[in-house]
Short mmCIF file of C-alpha atoms and ligand atoms in Angstrom, two decimals:
data_model
loop_
_atom_site.label_atom_id
_atom_site.label_comp_id
_atom_site.label_asym_id
_atom_site.label_seq_id
_atom_site.Cartn_x
_atom_site.Cartn_y
_atom_site.Cartn_z
CA UNK A 1032 109.32 -35.86 30.98
CA UNK A 1033 112.33 -35.50 28.64
CA UNK A 1034 112.13 -32.95 25.81
CA UNK A 1035 111.12 -35.63 23.31
CA UNK A 1036 108.66 -37.99 24.99
CA UNK A 1037 109.52 -41.67 24.81
CA UNK A 1038 107.25 -44.43 23.48
CA UNK A 1039 106.61 -45.29 27.15
CA UNK A 1040 105.46 -41.73 27.84
CA UNK A 1041 103.10 -41.93 24.87
CA UNK A 1042 101.72 -45.28 26.01
CA UNK A 1043 101.26 -44.02 29.58
CA UNK A 1044 99.25 -40.91 28.66
CA UNK A 1045 97.01 -42.81 26.24
CA UNK A 1046 96.39 -45.53 28.84
CA UNK A 1047 95.51 -42.89 31.46
CA UNK A 1048 92.73 -41.37 29.34
CA UNK A 1049 89.25 -42.71 30.09
CA UNK A 1050 87.63 -44.39 27.08
CA UNK A 1051 83.99 -44.65 28.13
CA UNK A 1052 81.02 -42.29 28.04
CA UNK A 1053 80.81 -40.02 31.08
CA UNK A 1054 77.19 -40.00 32.21
CA UNK A 1055 75.84 -39.11 35.66
CA UNK A 1056 79.35 -39.03 37.13
CA UNK A 1057 80.35 -42.51 35.91
CA UNK A 1058 82.36 -43.84 33.02
CA UNK A 1059 80.36 -46.45 31.18
CA UNK A 1060 80.36 -48.42 27.91
CA UNK A 1061 78.18 -47.49 24.98
CA UNK A 1062 75.03 -49.50 24.39
CA UNK A 1063 76.05 -52.71 22.62
CA UNK A 1064 79.69 -52.04 23.59
CA UNK A 1065 80.18 -50.05 20.39
CA UNK A 1066 83.59 -48.42 20.02
CA UNK A 1067 85.29 -46.09 17.58
CA UNK A 1068 88.99 -45.87 16.75
CA UNK A 1069 91.08 -42.80 17.55
CA UNK A 1070 93.97 -42.35 15.13
CA UNK A 1071 97.38 -40.66 15.37
CA UNK A 1072 97.38 -38.34 12.33
CA UNK A 1073 101.18 -38.33 12.16
CA UNK A 1074 101.26 -42.06 11.44
CA UNK A 1075 97.71 -42.96 10.42
CA UNK A 1076 97.93 -45.74 13.06
CA UNK A 1077 95.26 -46.36 15.72
CA UNK A 1078 95.99 -44.92 19.16
CA UNK A 1079 93.10 -46.41 21.10
CA UNK A 1080 89.37 -47.05 20.96
CA UNK A 1081 86.66 -45.13 22.82
CA UNK A 1082 82.98 -45.78 23.43
CA UNK A 1083 80.78 -44.91 20.45
CA UNK A 1084 77.48 -43.55 21.83
CA UNK A 1085 74.10 -44.46 20.37
CA UNK A 1086 71.04 -42.19 20.48
CA UNK A 1087 69.96 -44.09 23.64
CA UNK A 1088 73.25 -43.14 25.31
CA UNK A 1089 72.73 -39.53 24.27
CA UNK A 1090 69.27 -39.60 25.87
CA UNK A 1091 70.76 -41.02 29.09
CA UNK A 1092 73.29 -38.17 29.16
CA UNK A 1093 70.53 -35.58 28.78
CA UNK A 1094 68.51 -37.27 31.55
CA UNK A 1095 71.53 -37.04 33.85
CA UNK A 1096 72.06 -33.35 33.06
CA UNK A 1097 68.37 -32.60 33.63
CA UNK A 1098 68.39 -34.47 36.95
CA UNK A 1099 71.40 -32.49 38.20
CA UNK A 1100 70.24 -29.02 37.07
CA UNK A 1101 68.13 -27.87 40.04
CA UNK A 1102 70.57 -28.66 42.78
CA UNK A 1103 73.56 -27.40 40.79
CA UNK A 1104 71.84 -24.07 40.16
CA UNK A 1105 71.53 -23.71 43.94
CA UNK A 1106 75.18 -24.46 44.71
CA UNK A 1107 76.86 -21.37 46.18
CA UNK A 1108 78.65 -19.35 43.50
CA UNK A 1109 81.85 -19.45 45.56
CA UNK A 1110 81.74 -23.26 45.59
CA UNK A 1111 81.25 -23.38 41.82
CA UNK A 1112 84.13 -20.94 41.46
CA UNK A 1113 86.39 -23.08 43.62
CA UNK A 1114 85.72 -26.18 41.50
CA UNK A 1115 86.82 -24.15 38.47
CA UNK A 1116 89.87 -22.82 40.26
CA UNK A 1117 90.95 -26.34 41.28
CA UNK A 1118 90.42 -27.48 37.68
CA UNK A 1119 92.77 -24.72 36.52
CA UNK A 1120 95.35 -25.80 39.06
CA UNK A 1121 95.19 -29.50 38.21
CA UNK A 1122 95.34 -28.83 34.48
CA UNK A 1123 98.34 -26.58 34.96
CA UNK A 1124 100.12 -29.17 37.11
CA UNK A 1125 99.49 -31.90 34.49
CA UNK A 1126 100.09 -29.74 31.43
CA UNK A 1127 102.89 -31.92 30.01
CA UNK A 1128 100.83 -35.11 29.96
CA UNK A 1129 97.70 -33.37 28.70
CA UNK A 1130 99.70 -31.72 25.92
CA UNK A 1131 101.28 -35.00 24.87
CA UNK A 1132 97.88 -36.68 24.69
CA UNK A 1133 96.57 -33.81 22.55
CA UNK A 1134 99.55 -33.99 20.19
CA UNK A 1135 99.00 -37.72 19.78
CA UNK A 1136 95.32 -37.46 18.90
CA UNK A 1137 95.39 -34.20 16.92
CA UNK A 1138 98.93 -33.77 15.58
CA UNK A 1139 99.89 -30.23 16.63
CA UNK A 1140 103.51 -29.76 17.83
CA UNK A 1141 104.01 -30.31 21.54
CA UNK A 1142 104.86 -26.65 22.22
CA UNK A 1143 101.55 -25.60 20.67
CA UNK A 1144 99.66 -28.29 22.59
CA UNK A 1145 101.19 -26.93 25.81
CA UNK A 1146 100.06 -23.48 24.74
CA UNK A 1147 96.54 -24.76 24.21
CA UNK A 1148 96.46 -26.48 27.62
CA UNK A 1149 97.54 -23.20 29.24
CA UNK A 1150 94.89 -21.33 27.22
CA UNK A 1151 92.18 -23.86 28.13
CA UNK A 1152 93.16 -23.81 31.81
CA UNK A 1153 92.92 -20.02 31.80
CA UNK A 1154 89.21 -20.25 30.95
CA UNK A 1155 88.71 -22.20 34.16
CA UNK A 1156 90.65 -19.58 36.13
CA UNK A 1157 88.89 -16.63 34.47
CA UNK A 1158 85.41 -18.04 35.04
CA UNK A 1159 86.28 -19.13 38.60
CA UNK A 1160 86.62 -15.38 39.16
CA UNK A 1161 83.41 -14.53 37.26
CA UNK A 1162 81.25 -17.08 39.14
CA UNK A 1163 81.05 -14.75 42.13
CA UNK A 1164 80.42 -11.57 40.12
CA UNK A 1165 76.97 -12.39 38.72
CA UNK A 1166 74.96 -9.33 39.68
CA UNK A 1167 71.54 -7.80 39.21
CA UNK A 1168 69.75 -4.53 39.83
CA UNK A 1169 67.07 -2.65 41.75
CA UNK A 1170 65.25 0.33 40.26
CA UNK A 1171 62.37 2.71 40.84
CA UNK A 1172 59.77 2.68 38.04
CA UNK A 1173 59.59 6.01 36.19
CA UNK A 1174 56.14 6.78 37.70
CA UNK A 1175 57.34 5.84 41.20
CA UNK A 1176 54.50 3.35 41.72
CA UNK A 1177 56.51 0.14 41.64
CA UNK A 1178 59.97 -1.24 42.06
CA UNK A 1179 61.99 -3.44 39.73
CA UNK A 1180 64.20 -6.27 40.93
CA UNK A 1181 66.43 -7.68 38.21
CA UNK A 1182 68.46 -10.79 38.70
CA UNK A 1183 70.31 -13.42 36.68
CA UNK A 1184 69.55 -17.11 36.66
CA UNK A 1185 71.31 -19.99 34.89
CA UNK A 1186 69.90 -20.71 31.43
CA UNK A 1187 69.52 -24.36 32.40
CA UNK A 1188 70.69 -27.54 30.72
CA UNK A 1189 73.13 -26.91 27.85
CA UNK A 1190 74.23 -28.94 24.83
CA UNK A 1191 77.76 -28.43 23.55
CA UNK A 1192 79.28 -29.65 20.30
CA UNK A 1193 83.00 -28.99 19.72
CA UNK A 1194 85.50 -29.51 16.87
CA UNK A 1195 88.80 -31.37 16.68
CA UNK A 1196 91.15 -28.46 15.99
CA UNK A 1197 91.44 -27.22 19.61
CA UNK A 1198 90.32 -30.35 21.47
CA UNK A 1199 90.71 -28.86 24.97
CA UNK A 1200 90.17 -25.12 24.56
CA UNK A 1201 86.92 -25.24 22.56
CA UNK A 1202 85.32 -27.33 25.31
CA UNK A 1203 86.84 -25.32 28.16
CA UNK A 1204 85.48 -22.09 26.63
CA UNK A 1205 81.94 -23.46 27.08
CA UNK A 1206 82.22 -25.66 30.18
CA UNK A 1207 83.87 -23.03 32.40
CA UNK A 1208 81.24 -20.27 31.97
CA UNK A 1209 78.42 -22.83 32.15
CA UNK A 1210 79.70 -24.14 35.49
CA UNK A 1211 80.25 -20.58 36.73
CA UNK A 1212 76.64 -19.73 35.85
CA UNK A 1213 75.19 -22.92 37.39
CA UNK A 1214 74.25 -24.84 34.24
CA UNK A 1215 74.53 -28.58 33.67
CA UNK A 1216 75.54 -29.92 30.27
CA UNK A 1217 76.05 -32.65 27.71
CA UNK A 1218 79.15 -32.21 25.55
CA UNK A 1219 79.95 -34.02 22.35
CA UNK A 1220 83.59 -33.60 21.32
CA UNK A 1221 84.70 -34.51 17.80
CA UNK A 1222 85.07 -38.23 17.18
CA UNK A 1223 88.59 -37.45 15.86
CA UNK A 1224 89.86 -36.06 19.20
CA UNK A 1225 87.80 -37.28 22.18
CA UNK A 1226 90.66 -38.04 24.58
CA UNK A 1227 91.49 -34.47 25.65
CA UNK A 1228 87.85 -33.89 26.64
CA UNK A 1229 87.82 -37.17 28.58
CA UNK A 1230 90.81 -35.98 30.58
CA UNK A 1231 89.11 -32.64 31.30
CA UNK A 1232 85.99 -34.48 32.53
CA UNK A 1233 88.19 -36.55 34.82
CA UNK A 1234 89.92 -33.43 36.17
CA UNK A 1235 86.64 -31.58 36.77
CA UNK A 1236 85.41 -34.60 38.72
CA UNK A 1237 88.60 -34.65 40.79
CA UNK A 1238 88.08 -30.93 41.39
CA UNK A 1239 84.67 -31.65 42.91
CA UNK A 1240 82.13 -31.22 40.11
CA UNK A 1241 78.96 -33.04 41.22
CA UNK A 1242 77.75 -36.06 39.20
CA UNK A 1243 75.53 -35.23 36.24
CA UNK A 1244 76.73 -31.64 35.83
CA UNK A 1245 79.03 -32.56 32.94
CA UNK A 1246 78.20 -35.49 30.68
CA UNK A 1247 80.42 -36.48 27.76
CA UNK A 1248 79.26 -38.49 24.78
CA UNK A 1249 81.66 -39.43 22.02
CA UNK A 1250 80.06 -40.85 18.93
CA UNK A 1251 80.57 -41.63 15.26
CA UNK A 1252 76.95 -40.54 14.69
CA UNK A 1253 76.97 -36.86 15.61
CA UNK A 1254 73.68 -36.02 13.92
CA UNK A 1255 71.54 -38.98 15.06
CA UNK A 1256 72.80 -38.65 18.65
CA UNK A 1257 72.54 -34.87 19.03
CA UNK A 1258 69.45 -33.98 17.00
CA UNK A 1259 66.97 -35.67 19.39
CA UNK A 1260 68.60 -33.86 22.32
CA UNK A 1261 68.27 -30.52 20.54
CA UNK A 1262 64.64 -31.22 19.68
CA UNK A 1263 63.82 -32.64 23.15
CA UNK A 1264 63.05 -29.26 24.71
CA UNK A 1265 64.51 -29.91 28.17
CA UNK A 1266 67.90 -28.50 27.17
CA UNK A 1267 67.56 -24.72 26.92
CA UNK A 1268 70.79 -23.81 25.19
CA UNK A 1269 72.96 -25.08 22.34
CA UNK A 1270 76.52 -23.85 22.02
CA UNK A 1271 78.33 -25.04 18.92
CA UNK A 1272 81.84 -24.54 17.61
CA UNK A 1273 82.45 -25.87 14.13
CA UNK A 1274 81.80 -25.23 10.48
CA UNK A 1275 79.17 -22.83 9.15
CA UNK A 1276 77.28 -25.52 7.16
CA UNK A 1277 76.81 -27.67 10.29
CA UNK A 1278 75.97 -24.53 12.32
CA UNK A 1279 73.12 -23.76 9.90
CA UNK A 1280 71.68 -27.27 10.37
CA UNK A 1281 71.88 -26.94 14.16
CA UNK A 1282 70.26 -23.50 14.13
CA UNK A 1283 67.34 -24.94 12.14
CA UNK A 1284 66.99 -27.81 14.65
CA UNK A 1285 67.17 -25.37 17.57
CA UNK A 1286 64.33 -23.31 16.14
CA UNK A 1287 61.76 -25.99 16.97
CA UNK A 1288 62.05 -25.52 20.74
CA UNK A 1289 63.48 -21.98 20.49
CA UNK A 1290 66.81 -22.79 22.17
CA UNK A 1291 69.26 -20.05 23.10
CA UNK A 1292 72.17 -20.57 20.71
CA UNK A 1293 75.81 -19.60 20.56
CA UNK A 1294 77.54 -20.29 17.27
CA UNK A 1295 81.31 -20.12 16.82
CA UNK A 1296 81.59 -20.89 13.14
CA UNK A 1297 84.02 -20.73 10.25
CA UNK A 1298 86.25 -17.86 9.20
CA UNK A 1299 88.01 -16.48 6.14
CA UNK A 1300 90.31 -13.95 7.80
CA UNK A 1301 91.83 -11.20 5.69
CA UNK A 1302 95.38 -10.16 6.62
CA UNK A 1303 96.04 -6.61 5.45
CA UNK A 1304 99.55 -5.26 5.06
CA UNK A 1305 99.65 -1.52 4.26
CA UNK A 1306 102.56 0.33 2.66
CA UNK A 1307 103.51 1.89 6.01
CA UNK A 1308 103.60 -1.45 7.87
CA UNK A 1309 106.66 -2.65 9.74
CA UNK A 1310 107.34 -5.58 7.41
CA UNK A 1311 109.24 -7.69 9.92
CA UNK A 1312 106.39 -7.29 12.39
CA UNK A 1313 103.90 -8.17 9.63
CA UNK A 1314 105.79 -11.33 8.68
CA UNK A 1315 106.00 -12.33 12.35
CA UNK A 1316 102.25 -11.75 12.68
CA UNK A 1317 101.60 -13.65 9.46
CA UNK A 1318 103.49 -16.70 10.72
CA UNK A 1319 101.38 -16.72 13.86
CA UNK A 1320 98.07 -15.99 12.17
CA UNK A 1321 98.71 -18.52 9.41
CA UNK A 1322 100.71 -21.32 10.98
CA UNK A 1323 99.27 -21.71 14.47
CA UNK A 1324 97.72 -25.18 14.48
CA UNK A 1325 99.10 -25.86 10.95
CA UNK A 1326 96.56 -23.36 9.65
CA UNK A 1327 93.72 -25.45 11.07
CA UNK A 1328 92.20 -22.57 13.02
CA UNK A 1329 89.02 -20.57 12.52
CA UNK A 1330 91.20 -17.51 13.12
CA UNK A 1331 93.76 -18.55 10.49
CA UNK A 1332 94.70 -15.82 8.01
CA UNK A 1333 93.09 -17.07 4.82
CA UNK A 1334 93.69 -14.15 2.44
CA UNK A 1335 96.84 -12.00 2.50
CA UNK A 1336 96.04 -8.59 1.00
CA UNK A 1337 99.28 -6.65 0.58
CA UNK A 1338 99.89 -3.15 -0.79
CA UNK A 1339 101.56 -3.36 -4.21
CA UNK A 1340 104.62 -1.38 -3.06
CA UNK A 1341 105.53 -3.93 -0.36
CA UNK A 1342 104.11 -7.13 -1.88
CA UNK A 1343 107.43 -8.37 -3.27
CA UNK A 1344 109.53 -8.09 -0.08
CA UNK A 1345 106.61 -9.35 2.05
CA UNK A 1346 106.19 -12.46 -0.14
CA UNK A 1347 109.93 -13.12 -0.13
CA UNK A 1348 110.29 -12.80 3.63
CA UNK A 1349 107.20 -14.92 4.28
CA UNK A 1350 108.32 -17.62 1.82
CA UNK A 1351 111.74 -17.73 3.45
CA UNK A 1352 110.17 -18.32 6.87
CA UNK A 1353 107.58 -20.81 5.59
CA UNK A 1354 110.12 -22.76 3.53
CA UNK A 1355 112.45 -23.36 6.46
CA UNK A 1356 109.84 -24.61 8.95
CA UNK A 1357 110.47 -28.10 10.27
CA UNK A 1358 107.62 -30.43 9.37
CA UNK A 1359 107.25 -33.66 11.33
CA UNK A 1360 105.64 -35.61 14.13
CA UNK A 1361 104.52 -33.14 16.77
CA UNK A 1362 106.16 -35.08 19.59
CA UNK A 1363 109.67 -34.57 18.16
CA UNK A 1364 111.85 -31.75 19.39
CA UNK A 1365 112.20 -28.85 16.99
CA UNK A 1366 109.13 -29.74 14.92
CA UNK A 1367 107.13 -26.62 14.05
CA UNK A 1368 104.47 -28.04 11.73
CA UNK A 1369 102.56 -31.25 12.44
CA UNK A 1370 100.26 -33.25 10.15
CA UNK A 1371 96.79 -32.23 9.09
CA UNK A 1372 94.11 -34.06 11.01
CA UNK A 1373 93.19 -36.67 8.41
CA UNK A 1374 93.51 -37.70 4.77
CA UNK A 1375 90.27 -35.95 3.80
CA UNK A 1376 91.50 -32.61 5.18
CA UNK A 1377 94.82 -32.93 3.38
CA UNK A 1378 93.13 -33.80 0.09
CA UNK A 1379 90.89 -30.72 0.49
CA UNK A 1380 93.89 -28.41 1.10
CA UNK A 1381 95.74 -29.87 -1.90
CA UNK A 1382 92.61 -29.51 -4.06
CA UNK A 1383 92.36 -25.81 -3.17
CA UNK A 1384 96.04 -25.28 -4.02
CA UNK A 1385 95.71 -27.11 -7.39
CA UNK A 1386 92.62 -25.03 -8.20
CA UNK A 1387 94.42 -21.74 -7.46
CA UNK A 1388 97.48 -22.73 -9.52
CA UNK A 1389 95.30 -23.84 -12.46
CA UNK A 1390 93.61 -20.44 -12.34
CA UNK A 1391 96.93 -18.59 -12.51
CA UNK A 1392 98.49 -18.36 -9.01
CA UNK A 1393 102.30 -18.58 -8.78
CA UNK A 1394 103.86 -21.01 -6.33
CA UNK A 1395 106.53 -19.26 -4.24
CA UNK A 1396 107.17 -22.23 -1.98
CA UNK A 1397 105.59 -25.61 -1.09
CA UNK A 1398 102.30 -26.60 -2.71
CA UNK A 1399 102.47 -30.36 -2.26
CA UNK A 1400 101.78 -33.11 0.25
CA UNK A 1401 104.74 -34.70 2.02
CA UNK A 1402 105.35 -38.35 1.02
CA UNK A 1403 105.22 -41.06 3.64
CA UNK A 1404 102.89 -41.98 6.48
CA UNK A 1405 100.76 -39.33 8.17
CA UNK A 1406 98.89 -36.41 6.64
CA UNK A 1407 101.63 -33.81 6.22
CA UNK A 1408 101.47 -30.87 3.80
CA UNK A 1409 104.30 -28.51 2.92
CA UNK A 1410 104.00 -24.93 4.17
CA UNK A 1411 102.98 -23.04 1.05
CA UNK A 1412 103.04 -19.46 -0.22
CA UNK A 1413 101.12 -18.56 -3.40
CA UNK A 1414 101.32 -15.20 -5.16
CA UNK A 1415 98.88 -13.43 -7.50
CA UNK A 1416 96.00 -15.64 -6.45
CA UNK A 1417 93.08 -14.69 -8.70
CA UNK A 1418 89.71 -13.75 -7.26
CA UNK A 1419 88.14 -16.77 -8.99
CA UNK A 1420 90.26 -19.22 -6.95
CA UNK A 1421 88.12 -21.24 -4.53
CA UNK A 1422 90.46 -20.48 -1.63
CA UNK A 1423 89.47 -16.80 -1.80
CA UNK A 1424 85.96 -17.80 -0.65
CA UNK A 1425 86.56 -21.06 1.26
CA UNK A 1426 88.39 -21.75 4.49
CA UNK A 1427 91.71 -23.38 3.57
CA UNK A 1428 92.30 -24.95 6.98
CA UNK A 1429 95.90 -25.79 6.15
CA UNK A 1430 99.41 -24.26 5.93
CA UNK A 1431 98.79 -22.24 2.77
CA UNK A 1432 99.24 -18.46 2.46
CA UNK A 1433 97.68 -16.91 -0.68
CA UNK A 1434 98.84 -13.36 -1.47
CA UNK A 1435 97.06 -10.77 -3.62
CA UNK A 1436 97.90 -7.10 -4.01
CA UNK A 1437 95.89 -3.90 -3.56
CA UNK A 1438 96.52 -0.28 -4.53
CA UNK A 1439 94.53 1.79 -2.03
CA UNK A 1440 92.69 1.53 1.30
CA UNK A 1441 89.20 1.39 -0.21
CA UNK A 1442 90.18 -1.45 -2.48
CA UNK A 1443 91.75 -3.31 0.45
CA UNK A 1444 88.64 -2.87 2.60
CA UNK A 1445 86.28 -3.91 -0.17
CA UNK A 1446 88.28 -7.09 -0.78
CA UNK A 1447 88.55 -7.83 2.95
CA UNK A 1448 84.81 -7.46 3.50
CA UNK A 1449 83.87 -9.41 0.37
CA UNK A 1450 83.13 -12.62 2.29
CA UNK A 1451 80.15 -14.31 3.91
CA UNK A 1452 82.40 -14.78 6.96
CA UNK A 1453 83.35 -12.18 9.56
CA UNK A 1454 85.30 -13.74 12.40
CA UNK A 1455 88.63 -11.92 12.55
CA UNK A 1456 90.75 -9.58 10.42
CA UNK A 1457 94.39 -8.66 10.80
CA UNK A 1458 95.76 -5.20 10.04
CA UNK A 1459 99.40 -4.16 9.85
CA UNK A 1460 100.09 -0.42 9.65
CA UNK A 1461 102.15 2.08 11.63
CA UNK A 1462 99.62 4.87 11.01
CA UNK A 1463 97.21 5.26 13.94
CA UNK A 1464 94.49 7.04 11.97
CA UNK A 1465 94.52 4.38 9.28
CA UNK A 1466 94.57 1.62 11.92
CA UNK A 1467 91.44 2.99 13.59
CA UNK A 1468 89.64 3.84 10.34
CA UNK A 1469 90.25 0.39 8.88
CA UNK A 1470 89.44 -1.44 12.15
CA UNK A 1471 86.10 0.36 12.35
CA UNK A 1472 85.15 -0.50 8.78
CA UNK A 1473 86.18 -4.15 8.78
CA UNK A 1474 83.19 -6.49 8.99
CA UNK A 1475 84.51 -8.90 11.60
CA UNK A 1476 83.91 -9.57 15.27
CA UNK A 1477 87.61 -9.22 16.08
CA UNK A 1478 90.58 -7.32 14.67
CA UNK A 1479 94.24 -8.10 15.28
CA UNK A 1480 96.05 -4.77 15.01
CA UNK A 1481 99.77 -5.32 14.44
CA UNK A 1482 99.38 -8.75 16.02
CA UNK A 1483 98.66 -12.20 14.61
CA UNK A 1484 96.99 -13.51 17.75
CA UNK A 1485 93.66 -12.33 19.19
CA UNK A 1486 92.53 -15.24 21.39
CA UNK A 1487 92.49 -14.47 25.10
CA UNK A 1488 90.15 -15.89 27.77
CA UNK A 1489 89.63 -12.39 29.18
CA UNK A 1490 88.45 -10.99 25.83
CA UNK A 1491 85.16 -11.55 23.96
CA UNK A 1492 85.80 -14.02 21.12
CA UNK A 1493 83.30 -14.34 18.28
CA UNK A 1494 82.22 -13.39 14.82
CA UNK A 1495 79.65 -11.48 12.79
CA UNK A 1496 77.91 -12.42 9.52
CA UNK A 1497 78.04 -16.18 8.94
CA UNK A 1498 80.91 -16.66 11.39
CA UNK A 1499 78.53 -16.88 14.29
CA UNK A 1500 76.34 -15.62 17.07
CA UNK A 1501 77.39 -14.71 20.59
CA UNK A 1502 80.75 -14.32 22.31
CA UNK A 1503 82.95 -16.64 24.37
CA UNK A 1504 85.29 -15.39 27.09
CA UNK A 1505 85.65 -11.94 28.58
CA UNK A 1506 83.17 -10.29 30.92
CA UNK A 1507 80.28 -11.11 28.58
CA UNK A 1508 81.19 -14.79 28.24
CA UNK A 1509 79.10 -15.75 31.25
CA UNK A 1510 76.06 -13.81 29.98
CA UNK A 1511 75.59 -16.48 27.31
CA UNK A 1512 74.65 -18.82 30.17
CA UNK A 1513 72.40 -16.48 32.13
CA UNK A 1514 68.78 -15.44 31.76
CA UNK A 1515 67.64 -12.09 33.08
CA UNK A 1516 64.60 -12.25 35.36
CA UNK A 1517 62.66 -9.14 36.25
CA UNK A 1518 60.39 -9.06 39.27
CA UNK A 1519 57.88 -6.20 39.39
CA UNK A 1520 57.18 -5.19 42.98
CA UNK A 1521 54.02 -3.29 43.86
CA UNK A 1522 54.93 -0.34 46.10
CA UNK A 1523 52.52 1.83 47.97
CA UNK A 1524 55.03 4.12 49.59
P1 NAP B 602 82.37 -29.60 11.79
O1 NAP B 602 82.49 -30.63 10.74
O2 NAP B 602 81.31 -28.60 11.68
O3 NAP B 602 82.25 -30.39 13.17
C1 NAP B 602 82.18 -29.72 14.40
C2 NAP B 602 81.48 -30.62 15.40
O4 NAP B 602 80.15 -30.86 14.94
C3 NAP B 602 82.12 -31.99 15.56
O5 NAP B 602 81.97 -32.40 16.89
C4 NAP B 602 81.27 -32.85 14.64
O6 NAP B 602 81.29 -34.20 15.01
C5 NAP B 602 79.90 -32.25 14.88
N1 NAP B 602 78.92 -32.47 13.84
C6 NAP B 602 79.12 -32.64 12.52
N2 NAP B 602 77.92 -32.80 11.90
C7 NAP B 602 76.95 -32.71 12.85
C8 NAP B 602 75.53 -32.79 12.86
N3 NAP B 602 74.83 -32.98 11.74
N4 NAP B 602 74.87 -32.67 14.02
C9 NAP B 602 75.55 -32.48 15.18
N5 NAP B 602 76.90 -32.39 15.25
C10 NAP B 602 77.59 -32.50 14.09
O7 NAP B 602 83.72 -28.78 11.94
P2 NAP B 602 85.18 -29.34 12.15
O8 NAP B 602 85.71 -29.78 10.84
O9 NAP B 602 85.24 -30.30 13.28
O10 NAP B 602 85.92 -28.04 12.65
C11 NAP B 602 86.40 -27.09 11.79
C12 NAP B 602 85.44 -25.92 11.65
O11 NAP B 602 85.21 -25.36 12.93
C13 NAP B 602 86.01 -24.81 10.80
O12 NAP B 602 85.00 -24.29 9.98
C14 NAP B 602 86.44 -23.79 11.83
O13 NAP B 602 86.51 -22.48 11.34
C15 NAP B 602 85.39 -23.95 12.87
N6 NAP B 602 85.85 -23.44 14.16
C16 NAP B 602 85.32 -22.28 14.62
C17 NAP B 602 85.77 -21.75 15.81
C18 NAP B 602 85.23 -20.44 16.32
O14 NAP B 602 85.44 -20.16 17.50
N7 NAP B 602 84.53 -19.64 15.53
C19 NAP B 602 86.75 -22.41 16.55
C20 NAP B 602 87.27 -23.59 16.06
C21 NAP B 602 86.80 -24.10 14.86
P3 NAP B 602 82.39 -35.21 14.39
O15 NAP B 602 83.67 -34.47 14.27
O16 NAP B 602 82.45 -36.30 15.38
O17 NAP B 602 81.83 -35.60 13.07
#
């Protein structure tokens, strides 16, 4: 493919994506042939239509997952691992087409979409290696009268619900460990970005995943389709990535049948720049932590807390970088910032900016939507954002960097921890003692120390407080899909 894909390239990748529901190993229409439209956020024009599942279709998907569970749990771990390994290889070989499809349905620049495909594929590789390392234990009881055998079994049928902001990676982060552990599943991607998940389902099938192990339902009725599956009782686990308000609803629904839950929820990441920071490194980190995915990331830096002595040069350097970013359609060469995902998201970002400015924030750069088709918003830096501004508490989910100043470490830590969220924090300092002290006291599941990027399939991703429950990736990622069974063995010597 040329650097800038042609209209023919775009047409080809959209046509190649399955548009049905994937149930029991087959692509099928939704009951009543219902469809929903998938839009290109850079133009607001329809890209294609996909099947729009009803609650009856959701039930059929759960039936298929339940039917496949027993035999899949018995498949040899090496065989499950090899399916994952082949999936990694196919995804890597087709990265250009998969990335283009993602850019078309979600808007992120092509280079970032390629990065996400590589990141998503790595989950399949990592968990292909973990599938064969599920271990257990054997122990002598303290009184010597019995023996303990401890082993790990798959949790069972899983339900997955994923957001639109990382259409491939958020699904891969759940599917790969579930397959490695021997679980079957129903996944519901966001109605805004179903096509990337459809391609992954197709690739897993090509890689040898048996029918019924993965079932995909796209729907415009997320609640009515998923709630009965959560309350059904045959699925034993719910893993959700999305907003905290929806996570709370799903936790309440899961309580009825006491499902195992993993919750990857919203964030409000503080980005701390101390007076001894390397400012160029901090600005580089800020660009990554703020602008990856146009700011539409749970890990996005949401509050820049900068020591008073370096606030001025930091704001100037950041504004210079933000102001010269190229905004445009993600398929075009050189574009660094794509559109926001829809009109509602853009209106929310603009509303948060207006609110902060009305309450006294200074605009350093940006602070307005871009005219024309698509949902573009100018990269924005705000200074002196008052504590009363809504964006101090709420996820911005857009290309907006609000800066406030602090005078000492305690003040910085208090401000950073003053949030119901606790996903990730970023710290920039050249002082090792301060780096460790601050990292230990930050209330977040992850800390980026002199880096603006924490995500890595080999590391445990997740939050504390109202940012979630559980971890995805790393050595413990597979544990979320395993139950521990203990067998007590009578022993008479
Ligand atoms: P969202 O509105 O919570 O939606 C997430 C998913 O839940 C979508 O598939 C959505 O379907 C579905 N959904 C919505 N209401 C539902 C209901 N009542 N029952 C069942 N499913 C329901 O979040 P989003 O706007 O897509 O994503 C952005 C949020 O995700 C942000 O808060 C971000 O921080 C968070 N996020 C967290 C992580 C993490 O790892 N912690 C990673 C990425 C994103 P439809 O889209 O089809 O309506």
